[in-house]
Short mmCIF file of C-alpha atoms in Angstrom, two decimals:
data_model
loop_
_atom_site.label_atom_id
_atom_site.label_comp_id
_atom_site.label_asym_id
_atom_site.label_seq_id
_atom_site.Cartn_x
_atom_site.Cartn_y
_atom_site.Cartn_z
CA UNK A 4 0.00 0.00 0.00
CA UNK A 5 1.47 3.61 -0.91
CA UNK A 6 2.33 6.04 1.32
CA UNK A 7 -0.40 8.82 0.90
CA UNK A 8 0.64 12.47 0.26
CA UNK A 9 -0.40 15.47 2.51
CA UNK A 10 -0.65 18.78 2.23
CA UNK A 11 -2.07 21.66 3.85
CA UNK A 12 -2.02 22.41 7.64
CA UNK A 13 -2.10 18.78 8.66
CA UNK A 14 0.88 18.30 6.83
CA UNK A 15 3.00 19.90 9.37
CA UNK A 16 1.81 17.73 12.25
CA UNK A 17 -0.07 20.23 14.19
CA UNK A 18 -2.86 22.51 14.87
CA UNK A 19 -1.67 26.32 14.08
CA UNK A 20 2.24 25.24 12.82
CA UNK A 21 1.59 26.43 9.06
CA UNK A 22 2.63 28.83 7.39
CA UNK A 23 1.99 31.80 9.97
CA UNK A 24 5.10 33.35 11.50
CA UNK A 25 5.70 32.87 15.11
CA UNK A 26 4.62 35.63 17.74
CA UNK A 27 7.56 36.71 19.65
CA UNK A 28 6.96 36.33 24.10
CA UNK A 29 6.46 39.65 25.28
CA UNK A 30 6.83 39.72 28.62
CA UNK A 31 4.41 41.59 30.87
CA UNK A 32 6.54 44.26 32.24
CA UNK A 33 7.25 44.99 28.26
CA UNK A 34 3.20 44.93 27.69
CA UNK A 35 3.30 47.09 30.10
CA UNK A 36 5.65 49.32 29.29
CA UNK A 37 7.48 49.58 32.60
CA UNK A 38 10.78 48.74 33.88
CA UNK A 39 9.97 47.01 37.09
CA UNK A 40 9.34 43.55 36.95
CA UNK A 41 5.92 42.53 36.96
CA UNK A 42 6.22 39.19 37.17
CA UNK A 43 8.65 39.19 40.23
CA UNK A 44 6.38 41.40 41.83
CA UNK A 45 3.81 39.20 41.33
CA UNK A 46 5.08 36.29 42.52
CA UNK A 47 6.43 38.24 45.73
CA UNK A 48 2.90 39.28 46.19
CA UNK A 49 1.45 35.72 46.40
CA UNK A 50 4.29 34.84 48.40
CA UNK A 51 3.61 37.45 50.84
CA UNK A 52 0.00 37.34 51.31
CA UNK A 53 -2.21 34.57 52.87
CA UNK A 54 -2.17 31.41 51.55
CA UNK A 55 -6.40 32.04 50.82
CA UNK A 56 -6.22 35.23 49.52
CA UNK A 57 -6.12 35.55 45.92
CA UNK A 58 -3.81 38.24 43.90
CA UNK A 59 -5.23 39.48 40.97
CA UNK A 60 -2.67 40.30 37.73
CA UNK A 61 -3.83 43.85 37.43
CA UNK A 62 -2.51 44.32 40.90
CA UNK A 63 1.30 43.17 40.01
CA UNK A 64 1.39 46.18 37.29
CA UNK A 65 0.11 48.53 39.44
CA UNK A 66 2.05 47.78 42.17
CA UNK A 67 5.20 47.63 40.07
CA UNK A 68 4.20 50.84 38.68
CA UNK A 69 4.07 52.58 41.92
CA UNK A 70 7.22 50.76 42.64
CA UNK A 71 8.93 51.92 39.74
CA UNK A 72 7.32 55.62 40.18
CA UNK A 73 8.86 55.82 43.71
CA UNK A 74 12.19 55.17 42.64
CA UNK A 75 12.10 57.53 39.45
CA UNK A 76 10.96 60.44 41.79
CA UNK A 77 14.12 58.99 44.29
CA UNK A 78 16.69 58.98 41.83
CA UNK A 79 16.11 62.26 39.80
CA UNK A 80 16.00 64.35 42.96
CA UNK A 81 19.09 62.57 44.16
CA UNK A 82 20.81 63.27 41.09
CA UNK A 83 19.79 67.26 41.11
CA UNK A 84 21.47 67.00 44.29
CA UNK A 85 24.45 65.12 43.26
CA UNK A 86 25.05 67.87 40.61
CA UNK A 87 24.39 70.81 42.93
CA UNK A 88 27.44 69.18 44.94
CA UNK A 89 29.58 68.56 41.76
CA UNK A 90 29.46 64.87 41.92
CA UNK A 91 28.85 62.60 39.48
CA UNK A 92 27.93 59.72 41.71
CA UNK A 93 24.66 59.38 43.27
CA UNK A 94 25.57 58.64 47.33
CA UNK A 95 23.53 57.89 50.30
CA UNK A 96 24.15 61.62 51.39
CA UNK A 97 22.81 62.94 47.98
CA UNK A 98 19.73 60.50 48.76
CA UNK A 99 19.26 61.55 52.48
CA UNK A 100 19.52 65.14 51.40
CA UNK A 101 16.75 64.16 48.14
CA UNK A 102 14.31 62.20 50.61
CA UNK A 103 14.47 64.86 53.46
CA UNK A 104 14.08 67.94 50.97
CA UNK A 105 10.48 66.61 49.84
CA UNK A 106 7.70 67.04 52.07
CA UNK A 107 5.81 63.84 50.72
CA UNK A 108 8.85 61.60 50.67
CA UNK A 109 10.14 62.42 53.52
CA UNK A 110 6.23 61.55 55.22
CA UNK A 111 6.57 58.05 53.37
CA UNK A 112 10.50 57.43 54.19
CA UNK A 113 10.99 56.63 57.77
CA UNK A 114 13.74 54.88 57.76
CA UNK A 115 17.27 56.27 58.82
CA UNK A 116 19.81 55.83 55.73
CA UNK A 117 23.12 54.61 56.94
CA UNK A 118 25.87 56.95 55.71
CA UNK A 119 23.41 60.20 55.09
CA UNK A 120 24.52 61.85 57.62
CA UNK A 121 22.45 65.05 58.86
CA UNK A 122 20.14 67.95 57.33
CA UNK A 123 21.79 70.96 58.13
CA UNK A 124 19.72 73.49 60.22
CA UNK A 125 20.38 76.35 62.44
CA UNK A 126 17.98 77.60 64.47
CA UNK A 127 16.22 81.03 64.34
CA UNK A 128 16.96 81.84 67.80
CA UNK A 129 20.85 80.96 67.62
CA UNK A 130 21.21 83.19 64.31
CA UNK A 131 19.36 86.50 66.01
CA UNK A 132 21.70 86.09 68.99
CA UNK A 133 24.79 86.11 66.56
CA UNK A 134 23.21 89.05 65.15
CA UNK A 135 22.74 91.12 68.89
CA UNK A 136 26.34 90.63 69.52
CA UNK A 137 27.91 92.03 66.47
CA UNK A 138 25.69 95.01 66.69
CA UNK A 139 27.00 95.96 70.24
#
């Protein structure tokens, strides 16, 4: 008995392998169109959470987003201050004085930052007094 010919999509040996080009994985940060990634913030997400509670996908982009937000805002007003001090380097001073300049981030930031350092601040008192004394 002869070996029958095929053609057409069963001749490839599958569903949807014919002639249509294959679509390239886009990952979901890239669909997106963020940096962060989604998918490791989704997966910390479920990790952190109770073992009932369900985490939705939409919340992994958002979060990420805000994530990746945060640290935008961070880093450009750490690098205005890096330049204002002549430094090319971003360091955890030019972050201290970044976080501590902003009203808002300094409300969300708590946290002491190890090498930072102090904001510098002289009271109004202790400059008036300076000023009494050269005047007499």
């Amino acid at each position: 008995m002869p070996a029958k010919s095929v053609s057409g999509p069963a001749a490839s040996g599958g569903k949807y392998k014919g002639g249509a080009p294959q679509k390239r994985v886009q990952s979901r940060s890239t669909k997106a169109g963020l940096q962060f990634p989604v998918g490791r913030v989704h997966r910390y997400l479920k990790r952190e959470t109770l073992s009932t509670t369900r985490v939705g996908a939409k919340a992994a982009v958002y979060t990420a987003a805000v994530l990746e937000y945060l640290v935008a805002e961070v880093l450009e007003l750490a690098g205005n201050a890096a330049r204002d001090l002549k430094s090319k380097r971003i360091s955890p001073r030019h972050l201290q004085l970044a976080i501590r300049g902003d009203d808002e981030l300094d409300m969300l930031v708590k946290a002491t930052i190890a090498g930072g350092g102090v904001i510098p601040y002289i009271h109004k008192q202790l400059l008036e007094k300076g000023k009494k004394t050269a005047q007499s």
